[in-house]
Short mmCIF file of C-alpha atoms in Angstrom, two decimals:
data_model
loop_
_atom_site.label_atom_id
_atom_site.label_comp_id
_atom_site.label_asym_id
_atom_site.label_seq_id
_atom_site.Cartn_x
_atom_site.Cartn_y
_atom_site.Cartn_z
CA UNK J 1 -23.93 -7.04 7.65
CA UNK J 2 -21.18 -5.48 9.74
CA UNK J 3 -18.11 -7.10 11.32
CA UNK J 4 -15.44 -5.75 13.55
CA UNK J 5 -12.95 -3.37 12.07
CA UNK J 6 -10.50 -4.72 9.55
CA UNK J 7 -7.43 -3.16 7.98
CA UNK J 8 -6.60 -4.21 4.41
CA UNK J 9 -3.66 -2.74 2.53
CA UNK J 10 -2.82 -2.79 -1.20
CA UNK J 11 0.87 -2.87 -2.04
CA UNK J 12 2.92 -3.15 -5.20
CA UNK J 13 5.05 -1.20 -7.68
CA UNK J 14 3.86 1.99 -9.27
CA UNK J 15 1.43 1.36 -12.06
CA UNK J 16 0.20 -1.98 -10.68
CA UNK J 17 -3.45 -0.80 -10.58
CA UNK J 18 -3.93 -0.52 -6.81
CA UNK J 19 -6.25 2.49 -6.99
CA UNK J 20 -8.55 0.82 -9.51
CA UNK J 21 -8.80 -2.39 -7.51
CA UNK J 22 -9.43 -0.52 -4.26
CA UNK J 23 -12.35 1.22 -5.91
CA UNK J 24 -13.85 -2.00 -7.12
CA UNK J 25 -13.44 -3.77 -3.73
CA UNK J 26 -14.96 -0.80 -1.98
CA UNK J 27 -18.02 -1.06 -4.16
CA UNK J 28 -18.27 -4.84 -3.52
CA UNK J 29 -18.04 -4.52 0.22
CA UNK J 30 -20.44 -1.56 0.33
CA UNK J 31 -23.03 -3.55 -1.58
CA UNK J 32 -22.77 -6.17 1.18
CA UNK J 33 -23.67 -3.53 3.75
CA UNK J 34 -20.20 -2.98 5.16
CA UNK J 35 -18.86 0.41 6.23
CA UNK J 36 -15.74 1.06 4.10
CA UNK J 37 -13.06 3.72 4.33
CA UNK J 38 -10.71 4.09 1.35
CA UNK J 39 -7.47 5.98 1.91
CA UNK J 40 -3.90 6.22 0.62
CA UNK J 41 -0.29 6.87 1.52
CA UNK J 42 1.33 9.23 1.49
CA UNK J 43 -1.84 11.16 2.09
CA UNK J 44 -5.19 10.42 3.71
CA UNK J 45 -4.99 13.57 5.91
CA UNK J 46 -4.37 17.27 5.16
CA UNK J 47 -0.86 16.92 6.57
CA UNK J 48 -0.26 13.78 4.60
CA UNK J 49 -1.47 15.38 1.40
CA UNK J 50 1.01 18.27 1.86
CA UNK J 51 3.82 15.84 2.52
CA UNK J 52 2.76 13.83 -0.57
CA UNK J 53 3.24 16.84 -2.80
CA UNK J 54 6.76 17.31 -1.56
CA UNK J 55 7.67 13.61 -1.85
CA UNK J 56 6.43 13.26 -5.44
CA UNK J 57 7.63 16.60 -6.77
CA UNK J 58 10.32 16.05 -9.42
CA UNK J 59 12.20 19.11 -8.28
CA UNK J 60 13.28 17.17 -5.17
CA UNK J 61 14.90 14.44 -7.27
CA UNK J 62 18.08 14.48 -5.14
CA UNK J 63 16.29 14.10 -1.83
CA UNK J 64 18.40 12.24 0.81
CA UNK J 65 16.91 8.73 1.36
CA UNK J 66 16.75 9.32 5.15
CA UNK J 67 14.91 12.63 4.66
CA UNK J 68 12.57 10.86 2.23
CA UNK J 69 11.91 8.06 4.78
CA UNK J 70 11.18 10.52 7.58
CA UNK J 71 8.70 12.41 5.49
CA UNK J 72 6.83 9.12 4.67
CA UNK J 73 6.84 8.25 8.35
CA UNK J 74 5.49 11.61 9.44
CA UNK J 75 2.58 11.27 7.02
CA UNK J 76 2.02 7.72 8.18
CA UNK J 77 2.01 8.59 11.88
CA UNK J 78 -0.73 11.18 11.28
CA UNK J 79 -2.66 8.83 9.05
CA UNK J 80 -2.57 5.93 11.52
CA UNK J 81 -3.54 8.09 14.49
CA UNK J 82 -6.30 10.19 12.93
CA UNK J 83 -7.79 8.02 10.24
CA UNK J 84 -7.00 4.31 10.46
CA UNK J 85 -7.26 3.66 14.25
CA UNK J 86 -10.50 5.69 14.66
CA UNK J 87 -12.11 3.88 11.72
CA UNK J 88 -11.08 0.51 13.17
CA UNK J 89 -12.57 1.52 16.51
CA UNK J 90 -15.87 2.23 14.70
CA UNK J 91 -15.89 -1.22 13.15
CA UNK J 92 -15.12 -0.04 9.62
CA UNK J 93 -13.12 -1.80 6.91
CA UNK J 94 -10.15 0.30 5.88
CA UNK J 95 -8.74 -0.13 2.31
CA UNK J 96 -5.39 1.63 2.08
CA UNK J 97 -3.37 2.25 -1.05
CA UNK J 98 0.03 1.56 0.53
CA UNK J 99 1.19 1.42 4.17
CA UNK J 100 4.32 0.46 6.07
CA UNK J 101 5.40 -2.33 3.64
CA UNK J 102 5.95 0.32 0.95
CA UNK J 103 8.61 1.98 3.08
CA UNK J 104 10.36 -1.29 3.63
CA UNK J 105 10.37 -2.00 -0.12
CA UNK J 106 11.14 1.50 -1.47
CA UNK J 107 13.37 3.01 1.19
CA UNK J 108 14.70 -0.25 2.70
CA UNK J 109 15.20 -2.47 -0.31
CA UNK J 110 15.50 0.02 -3.15
CA UNK J 111 17.27 2.85 -1.34
CA UNK J 112 19.44 0.36 0.61
CA UNK J 113 18.65 1.70 4.04
CA UNK J 114 19.01 -0.78 6.88
CA UNK J 115 15.91 -2.95 7.02
CA UNK J 116 15.95 -3.23 10.82
CA UNK J 117 16.11 0.52 11.24
CA UNK J 118 13.30 1.13 8.74
CA UNK J 119 11.15 -1.52 10.43
CA UNK J 120 11.74 0.03 13.86
CA UNK J 121 10.85 3.49 12.53
CA UNK J 122 7.68 2.07 10.99
CA UNK J 123 6.68 0.53 14.24
CA UNK J 124 7.20 3.80 16.06
CA UNK J 125 5.21 5.80 13.48
CA UNK J 126 2.30 3.40 13.50
CA UNK J 127 2.41 2.50 17.22
CA UNK J 128 2.62 -1.11 16.13
CA UNK J 129 -0.32 -1.14 13.76
CA UNK J 130 -0.22 -4.12 11.33
CA UNK J 131 -2.66 -4.80 8.46
CA UNK J 132 -4.95 -7.77 8.79
CA UNK J 133 -4.51 -8.60 5.13
CA UNK J 134 -2.22 -7.26 2.38
CA UNK J 135 -2.92 -7.61 -1.34
CA UNK J 136 0.35 -7.45 -3.28
CA UNK J 137 -0.14 -6.60 -6.94
CA UNK J 138 3.07 -7.88 -8.56
CA UNK J 139 4.34 -7.44 -12.10
CA UNK J 140 7.40 -7.21 -14.25
CA UNK J 141 8.93 -3.73 -13.73
CA UNK J 142 9.63 -3.15 -17.39
CA UNK J 143 6.00 -3.85 -18.35
CA UNK J 144 4.70 -1.69 -15.56
CA UNK J 145 7.01 1.09 -16.62
CA UNK J 146 5.48 0.95 -20.14
CA UNK J 147 2.06 1.16 -18.56
CA UNK J 148 3.09 4.19 -16.50
CA UNK J 149 4.59 5.94 -19.52
CA UNK J 150 1.29 5.65 -21.38
CA UNK J 151 -0.26 7.74 -18.61
CA UNK J 152 2.16 10.62 -19.21
CA UNK J 153 4.93 12.25 -17.21
CA UNK J 154 5.55 10.43 -13.97
CA UNK J 155 6.24 11.73 -10.47
CA UNK J 156 9.59 11.71 -8.69
CA UNK J 157 9.42 8.05 -7.66
CA UNK J 158 7.92 6.77 -10.92
CA UNK J 159 10.80 8.52 -12.79
CA UNK J 160 13.47 6.38 -11.07
CA UNK J 161 15.51 4.02 -13.23
CA UNK J 162 14.19 0.56 -13.98
CA UNK J 163 16.88 -0.92 -11.67
CA UNK J 164 15.30 0.92 -8.79
CA UNK J 165 11.88 -0.52 -9.56
CA UNK J 166 13.32 -3.99 -9.79
CA UNK J 167 14.70 -3.62 -6.28
CA UNK J 168 11.28 -2.45 -5.11
CA UNK J 169 9.71 -5.55 -6.59
CA UNK J 170 12.28 -7.80 -4.92
CA UNK J 171 11.67 -6.07 -1.65
CA UNK J 172 7.91 -6.63 -1.79
CA UNK J 173 8.29 -10.30 -2.71
CA UNK J 174 10.76 -10.82 0.16
CA UNK J 175 8.26 -9.27 2.58
CA UNK J 176 5.49 -11.52 1.25
CA UNK J 177 7.70 -14.54 1.68
CA UNK J 178 8.31 -13.74 5.30
CA UNK J 179 4.57 -13.21 6.07
CA UNK J 180 2.62 -15.62 3.82
CA UNK J 181 -0.39 -15.56 6.13
CA UNK J 182 -0.87 -11.84 5.71
CA UNK J 183 0.07 -11.42 2.00
CA UNK J 184 -1.87 -12.47 -1.11
CA UNK J 185 0.12 -12.07 -4.32
CA UNK J 186 -1.74 -11.32 -7.58
CA UNK J 187 -0.43 -10.82 -11.06
CA UNK J 188 -0.90 -7.09 -11.78
CA UNK J 189 -0.64 -7.71 -15.53
CA UNK J 190 -3.85 -9.71 -15.67
CA UNK J 191 -7.07 -7.97 -16.75
CA UNK J 192 -8.85 -5.66 -14.32
CA UNK J 193 -11.73 -8.09 -14.08
CA UNK J 194 -9.49 -11.14 -13.43
CA UNK J 195 -7.66 -9.29 -10.68
CA UNK J 196 -10.91 -8.14 -9.10
CA UNK J 197 -12.27 -11.65 -9.04
CA UNK J 198 -9.20 -12.96 -7.33
CA UNK J 199 -9.29 -10.20 -4.73
CA UNK J 200 -12.95 -10.81 -4.04
CA UNK J 201 -12.22 -14.52 -3.47
CA UNK J 202 -9.44 -13.73 -1.06
CA UNK J 203 -11.59 -11.25 0.80
CA UNK J 204 -14.59 -13.56 1.08
CA UNK J 205 -12.32 -16.31 2.35
CA UNK J 206 -10.77 -13.99 4.91
CA UNK J 207 -14.17 -12.64 6.08
CA UNK J 208 -15.50 -16.18 6.43
CA UNK J 209 -12.56 -17.11 8.69
CA UNK J 210 -13.08 -13.94 10.73
CA UNK J 211 -16.77 -14.69 11.25
CA UNK J 212 -15.95 -18.13 12.66
CA UNK J 213 -13.45 -16.74 15.21
#
């Protein structure tokens, strides 16, 4: 079975389990005969991977928020143009670990940059590309921080103070509140199996609606 291209993003705070859930969903869709592309931001391209290393390196802890934003946008522009749009044109399903909503939450809400300016920059970088569906894995920042600490030393973003991560969470929830048709919110602190089951239900429901259009 193959349907027209579809763009699904996974958003949420660091440590929410996005990578794990993308892997499980990719397996599920592949078993149904669908062509799936898994990718991530920042990254997904050679340029994006190089930018990712800069953005997450703890030695750049004092990076200016605007410089940080522009680096994310450069990686996203390359990603959208060379990975996401071509895959959509081929009828594939793209599962992306983060996209434009992350910049609105992290740099807009948490870094206190003007939301309208960040949104306009996102639109420019993506040429107006918007996900068909966004899975938001939400959880208490303190509990997610404990989960991250069990994994070992964090990157530059993960090492931010808990107040920063609370602002990120607030930013994501505000975005979801503004676009309820696109977002599906799931408790990131549930078991891996429970989260996967909820995601599969949302995806099946979404695919069913798409098939009827």
